[in-house]
Amino acid sequence: MKQYVIWKGIASVEIPDSFQVATIGEKRKIFGNYRKLPDFVLLDRQHGIRISCVDTDRIENLKKMDIEQTAQFMSHIYKRTVPGYRCHGIYKRADDDEVCAILYTHYILNDTLYTMSLIYKEQDTIHLLQCTCSNADTVEWHPVFKNIVESICFNKKEKRHDKGTM
């Protein structure tokens, strides 16, 4: 297992050694040519599993919602825009004073894609840690993602705010 820092130092997560950093070409293939590419994308090429982190502060409505409402709203948006989207559940996880939601989904484009998204809000920014696997049996993909999400460790707020001071 390797330890990775995500969301600009907000949290760290343990990822199995089978995951490798995605190349620019692989990121372009996944996310398209006209989007800003996420900095953090890991691939388990043998099993077709992808882990990525993104931040967003563009959606004005989400800033006013609590974490459960944010997860439900994102699920609703996906349901309206992604063909074959289905939400399997939204769960809440607390780590000391940090709270995040976990959204289990699958949708069908060319293949069936299984996803698990960890959603964390900090002030006006929404942070996502998303795990995606294509054409996998639930028994195979769920334990990998569950271990990753359970291993996430939020850094203390004092440490984060001290980084910019002398």
PDB file of C-alpha atoms in Angstrom:
ATOM      1  CA  MET A   1       0.000   0.000   0.000  1.00  0.00           C
ATOM      2  CA  LYS A   2       1.185   3.509  -0.845  1.00  0.00           C
ATOM      3  CA  GLN A   3       0.128   6.676   0.956  1.00  0.00           C
ATOM      4  CA  TYR A   4      -1.067   9.553  -1.285  1.00  0.00           C
ATOM      5  CA  VAL A   5      -1.948  13.107  -0.274  1.00  0.00           C
ATOM      6  CA  ILE A   6      -5.140  14.305  -1.970  1.00  0.00           C
ATOM      7  CA  TRP A   7      -7.140  17.517  -2.303  1.00  0.00           C
ATOM      8  CA  LYS A   8      -4.117  19.794  -1.828  1.00  0.00           C
ATOM      9  CA  GLY A   9      -3.176  18.360   1.562  1.00  0.00           C
ATOM     10  CA  ILE A  10      -6.647  18.058   3.086  1.00  0.00           C
ATOM     11  CA  ALA A  11      -6.496  14.274   3.376  1.00  0.00           C
ATOM     12  CA  SER A  12      -4.338  11.259   2.680  1.00  0.00           C
ATOM     13  CA  VAL A  13      -5.368   7.851   1.447  1.00  0.00           C
ATOM     14  CA  GLU A  14      -3.763   4.414   1.104  1.00  0.00           C
ATOM     15  CA  ILE A  15      -3.862   2.918  -2.380  1.00  0.00           C
ATOM     16  CA  PRO A  16      -2.818  -0.655  -3.295  1.00  0.00           C
ATOM     17  CA  ASP A  17       0.541  -1.039  -5.063  1.00  0.00           C
ATOM     18  CA  SER A  18      -1.144  -2.306  -8.258  1.00  0.00           C
ATOM     19  CA  PHE A  19      -2.212   1.289  -9.077  1.00  0.00           C
ATOM     20  CA  GLN A  20       0.073   3.478 -11.187  1.00  0.00           C
ATOM     21  CA  VAL A  21      -0.050   7.161 -12.123  1.00  0.00           C
ATOM     22  CA  ALA A  22      -1.970   7.747 -15.372  1.00  0.00           C
ATOM     23  CA  THR A  23      -0.144   9.297 -18.313  1.00  0.00           C
ATOM     24  CA  ILE A  24      -1.381  12.522 -19.951  1.00  0.00           C
ATOM     25  CA  GLY A  25      -2.631  10.458 -22.902  1.00  0.00           C
ATOM     26  CA  GLU A  26      -4.624   8.153 -20.615  1.00  0.00           C
ATOM     27  CA  LYS A  27      -6.107  11.153 -18.805  1.00  0.00           C
ATOM     28  CA  ARG A  28      -7.122  12.719 -22.151  1.00  0.00           C
ATOM     29  CA  LYS A  29      -8.753   9.454 -23.222  1.00  0.00           C
ATOM     30  CA  ILE A  30     -10.731   9.294 -19.964  1.00  0.00           C
ATOM     31  CA  PHE A  31     -11.658  12.951 -19.455  1.00  0.00           C
ATOM     32  CA  GLY A  32     -11.579  14.337 -23.017  1.00  0.00           C
ATOM     33  CA  ASN A  33      -9.507  16.952 -24.795  1.00  0.00           C
ATOM     34  CA  TYR A  34     -11.341  20.074 -23.724  1.00  0.00           C
ATOM     35  CA  ARG A  35     -11.478  19.703 -19.949  1.00  0.00           C
ATOM     36  CA  LYS A  36      -8.941  20.588 -17.329  1.00  0.00           C
ATOM     37  CA  LEU A  37      -7.303  17.309 -16.376  1.00  0.00           C
ATOM     38  CA  PRO A  38      -7.272  16.203 -12.747  1.00  0.00           C
ATOM     39  CA  ASP A  39      -3.832  16.118 -11.138  1.00  0.00           C
ATOM     40  CA  PHE A  40      -4.521  12.874  -9.270  1.00  0.00           C
ATOM     41  CA  VAL A  41      -5.429   9.905 -11.486  1.00  0.00           C
ATOM     42  CA  LEU A  42      -4.274   6.372 -10.705  1.00  0.00           C
ATOM     43  CA  LEU A  43      -4.970   3.282 -12.790  1.00  0.00           C
ATOM     44  CA  ASP A  44      -4.903  -0.425 -12.132  1.00  0.00           C
ATOM     45  CA  ARG A  45      -4.459  -1.274 -15.802  1.00  0.00           C
ATOM     46  CA  GLN A  46      -4.792  -5.025 -15.310  1.00  0.00           C
ATOM     47  CA  HIS A  47      -8.254  -4.794 -13.726  1.00  0.00           C
ATOM     48  CA  GLY A  48      -9.512  -1.618 -15.437  1.00  0.00           C
ATOM     49  CA  ILE A  49      -9.922   0.353 -12.206  1.00  0.00           C
ATOM     50  CA  ARG A  50      -9.473   4.137 -12.050  1.00  0.00           C
ATOM     51  CA  ILE A  51      -9.133   6.412  -9.016  1.00  0.00           C
ATOM     52  CA  SER A  52      -9.275  10.176  -9.471  1.00  0.00           C
ATOM     53  CA  CYS A  53      -9.652  13.321  -7.368  1.00  0.00           C
ATOM     54  CA  VAL A  54     -11.317  16.535  -8.479  1.00  0.00           C
ATOM     55  CA  ASP A  55     -12.398  19.769  -6.824  1.00  0.00           C
ATOM     56  CA  THR A  56     -15.258  22.002  -7.861  1.00  0.00           C
ATOM     57  CA  ASP A  57     -16.476  25.350  -6.674  1.00  0.00           C
ATOM     58  CA  ARG A  58     -18.510  26.240  -9.748  1.00  0.00           C
ATOM     59  CA  ILE A  59     -21.943  24.928  -8.773  1.00  0.00           C
ATOM     60  CA  GLU A  60     -23.526  27.704  -6.744  1.00  0.00           C
ATOM     61  CA  ASN A  61     -26.459  25.607  -5.406  1.00  0.00           C
ATOM     62  CA  LEU A  62     -24.144  23.062  -3.776  1.00  0.00           C
ATOM     63  CA  LYS A  63     -22.487  25.655  -1.555  1.00  0.00           C
ATOM     64  CA  LYS A  64     -25.667  26.067   0.509  1.00  0.00           C
ATOM     65  CA  MET A  65     -26.374  22.353   1.008  1.00  0.00           C
ATOM     66  CA  ASP A  66     -25.162  20.010   3.714  1.00  0.00           C
ATOM     67  CA  ILE A  67     -23.202  16.904   2.727  1.00  0.00           C
ATOM     68  CA  GLU A  68     -26.213  14.560   2.361  1.00  0.00           C
ATOM     69  CA  GLN A  69     -28.122  17.083   0.256  1.00  0.00           C
ATOM     70  CA  THR A  70     -25.035  17.557  -1.910  1.00  0.00           C
ATOM     71  CA  ALA A  71     -24.781  13.794  -2.542  1.00  0.00           C
ATOM     72  CA  GLN A  72     -28.504  13.569  -3.339  1.00  0.00           C
ATOM     73  CA  PHE A  73     -28.292  16.570  -5.679  1.00  0.00           C
ATOM     74  CA  MET A  74     -25.293  15.078  -7.510  1.00  0.00           C
ATOM     75  CA  SER A  75     -27.135  11.772  -7.843  1.00  0.00           C
ATOM     76  CA  HIS A  76     -30.161  13.628  -9.246  1.00  0.00           C
ATOM     77  CA  ILE A  77     -27.974  15.490 -11.782  1.00  0.00           C
ATOM     78  CA  TYR A  78     -26.337  12.233 -12.892  1.00  0.00           C
ATOM     79  CA  LYS A  79     -29.725  10.534 -13.198  1.00  0.00           C
ATOM     80  CA  ARG A  80     -30.895  13.249 -15.594  1.00  0.00           C
ATOM     81  CA  THR A  81     -27.730  13.434 -17.709  1.00  0.00           C
ATOM     82  CA  VAL A  82     -26.087   9.975 -17.730  1.00  0.00           C
ATOM     83  CA  PRO A  83     -27.775   7.127 -19.632  1.00  0.00           C
ATOM     84  CA  GLY A  84     -28.503   4.052 -17.541  1.00  0.00           C
ATOM     85  CA  TYR A  85     -27.473   5.732 -14.272  1.00  0.00           C
ATOM     86  CA  ARG A  86     -28.567   4.010 -11.081  1.00  0.00           C
ATOM     87  CA  CYS A  87     -27.781   4.969  -7.492  1.00  0.00           C
ATOM     88  CA  HIS A  88     -27.320   2.051  -5.100  1.00  0.00           C
ATOM     89  CA  GLY A  89     -27.057   4.129  -1.954  1.00  0.00           C
ATOM     90  CA  ILE A  90     -25.737   7.191  -0.208  1.00  0.00           C
ATOM     91  CA  TYR A  91     -23.911   6.726   3.067  1.00  0.00           C
ATOM     92  CA  LYS A  92     -22.481   9.177   5.544  1.00  0.00           C
ATOM     93  CA  ARG A  93     -19.098   8.730   7.230  1.00  0.00           C
ATOM     94  CA  ALA A  94     -17.699  10.763  10.107  1.00  0.00           C
ATOM     95  CA  ASP A  95     -14.008  11.017  11.006  1.00  0.00           C
ATOM     96  CA  ASP A  96     -13.658  13.145  14.154  1.00  0.00           C
ATOM     97  CA  ASP A  97     -15.247  16.421  13.066  1.00  0.00           C
ATOM     98  CA  GLU A  98     -14.909  15.747   9.311  1.00  0.00           C
ATOM     99  CA  VAL A  99     -17.982  14.372   7.554  1.00  0.00           C
ATOM    100  CA  CYS A 100     -18.207  13.006   4.037  1.00  0.00           C
ATOM    101  CA  ALA A 101     -20.777  11.142   1.964  1.00  0.00           C
ATOM    102  CA  ILE A 102     -20.228   8.048  -0.140  1.00  0.00           C
ATOM    103  CA  LEU A 103     -22.289   7.542  -3.281  1.00  0.00           C
ATOM    104  CA  TYR A 104     -22.451   4.022  -4.796  1.00  0.00           C
ATOM    105  CA  THR A 105     -23.600   4.027  -8.427  1.00  0.00           C
ATOM    106  CA  HIS A 106     -23.400   2.340 -11.769  1.00  0.00           C
ATOM    107  CA  TYR A 107     -24.256   3.498 -15.245  1.00  0.00           C
ATOM    108  CA  ILE A 108     -24.154   2.117 -18.751  1.00  0.00           C
ATOM    109  CA  LEU A 109     -22.412   3.887 -21.624  1.00  0.00           C
ATOM    110  CA  ASN A 110     -20.563   1.458 -23.883  1.00  0.00           C
ATOM    111  CA  ASP A 111     -19.754  -0.708 -20.862  1.00  0.00           C
ATOM    112  CA  THR A 112     -21.240  -0.900 -17.419  1.00  0.00           C
ATOM    113  CA  LEU A 113     -19.245   1.410 -15.149  1.00  0.00           C
ATOM    114  CA  TYR A 114     -19.369   0.919 -11.395  1.00  0.00           C
ATOM    115  CA  THR A 115     -18.437   3.940  -9.299  1.00  0.00           C
ATOM    116  CA  MET A 116     -17.987   4.900  -5.712  1.00  0.00           C
ATOM    117  CA  SER A 117     -17.598   8.607  -5.006  1.00  0.00           C
ATOM    118  CA  LEU A 118     -16.480  10.070  -1.713  1.00  0.00           C
ATOM    119  CA  ILE A 119     -17.797  13.634  -1.392  1.00  0.00           C
ATOM    120  CA  TYR A 120     -16.250  16.098   1.052  1.00  0.00           C
ATOM    121  CA  LYS A 121     -17.135  19.777   1.434  1.00  0.00           C
ATOM    122  CA  GLU A 122     -14.813  22.455   2.729  1.00  0.00           C
ATOM    123  CA  GLN A 123     -16.259  25.968   2.792  1.00  0.00           C
ATOM    124  CA  ASP A 124     -17.268  26.660  -0.833  1.00  0.00           C
ATOM    125  CA  THR A 125     -15.318  23.812  -2.434  1.00  0.00           C
ATOM    126  CA  ILE A 126     -16.560  20.290  -3.068  1.00  0.00           C
ATOM    127  CA  HIS A 127     -13.880  17.591  -3.208  1.00  0.00           C
ATOM    128  CA  LEU A 128     -14.495  14.246  -4.914  1.00  0.00           C
ATOM    129  CA  LEU A 129     -12.505  11.029  -4.701  1.00  0.00           C
ATOM    130  CA  GLN A 130     -13.985   8.799  -7.370  1.00  0.00           C
ATOM    131  CA  CYS A 131     -13.265   5.138  -8.012  1.00  0.00           C
ATOM    132  CA  THR A 132     -14.493   3.692 -11.309  1.00  0.00           C
ATOM    133  CA  CYS A 133     -14.358   0.168 -12.677  1.00  0.00           C
ATOM    134  CA  SER A 134     -15.734  -1.095 -15.984  1.00  0.00           C
ATOM    135  CA  ASN A 135     -17.533  -4.397 -16.461  1.00  0.00           C
ATOM    136  CA  ALA A 136     -16.721  -5.692 -13.009  1.00  0.00           C
ATOM    137  CA  ASP A 137     -18.588  -7.983 -10.729  1.00  0.00           C
ATOM    138  CA  THR A 138     -19.697  -6.127  -7.595  1.00  0.00           C
ATOM    139  CA  VAL A 139     -17.957  -8.713  -5.448  1.00  0.00           C
ATOM    140  CA  GLU A 140     -14.628  -7.795  -7.076  1.00  0.00           C
ATOM    141  CA  TRP A 141     -14.766  -3.994  -7.196  1.00  0.00           C
ATOM    142  CA  HIS A 142     -16.551  -3.122  -3.977  1.00  0.00           C
ATOM    143  CA  PRO A 143     -13.913  -4.376  -1.465  1.00  0.00           C
ATOM    144  CA  VAL A 144     -11.116  -2.480  -3.264  1.00  0.00           C
ATOM    145  CA  PHE A 145     -13.013   0.803  -3.143  1.00  0.00           C
ATOM    146  CA  LYS A 146     -14.270   0.183   0.373  1.00  0.00           C
ATOM    147  CA  ASN A 147     -10.709  -0.290   1.640  1.00  0.00           C
ATOM    148  CA  ILE A 148      -9.576   2.908  -0.086  1.00  0.00           C
ATOM    149  CA  VAL A 149     -12.428   4.966   1.349  1.00  0.00           C
ATOM    150  CA  GLU A 150     -11.977   3.504   4.823  1.00  0.00           C
ATOM    151  CA  SER A 151      -8.270   4.343   4.722  1.00  0.00           C
ATOM    152  CA  ILE A 152      -8.835   8.058   4.047  1.00  0.00           C
ATOM    153  CA  CYS A 153      -7.416  10.169   6.837  1.00  0.00           C
ATOM    154  CA  PHE A 154      -8.262  13.864   7.120  1.00  0.00           C
ATOM    155  CA  ASN A 155      -5.406  16.114   8.187  1.00  0.00           C
ATOM    156  CA  LYS A 156      -6.102  18.323  11.170  1.00  0.00           C
ATOM    157  CA  LYS A 157      -7.375  21.783  10.271  1.00  0.00           C
ATOM    158  CA  GLU A 158      -4.661  23.527  12.307  1.00  0.00           C
ATOM    159  CA  LYS A 159      -1.979  21.839  10.189  1.00  0.00           C
ATOM    160  CA  ARG A 160      -3.689  22.876   6.942  1.00  0.00           C
ATOM    161  CA  HIS A 161      -4.070  26.522   7.915  1.00  0.00           C
ATOM    162  CA  ASP A 162      -0.503  26.779   9.239  1.00  0.00           C
ATOM    163  CA  LYS A 163       0.993  25.930   5.831  1.00  0.00           C
ATOM    164  CA  GLY A 164       0.584  29.482   4.543  1.00  0.00           C
ATOM    165  CA  THR A 165       1.951  31.222   7.647  1.00  0.00           C
ATOM    166  CA  MET A 166       5.514  31.819   8.754  1.00  0.00           C
TER     167      MET A 166
END
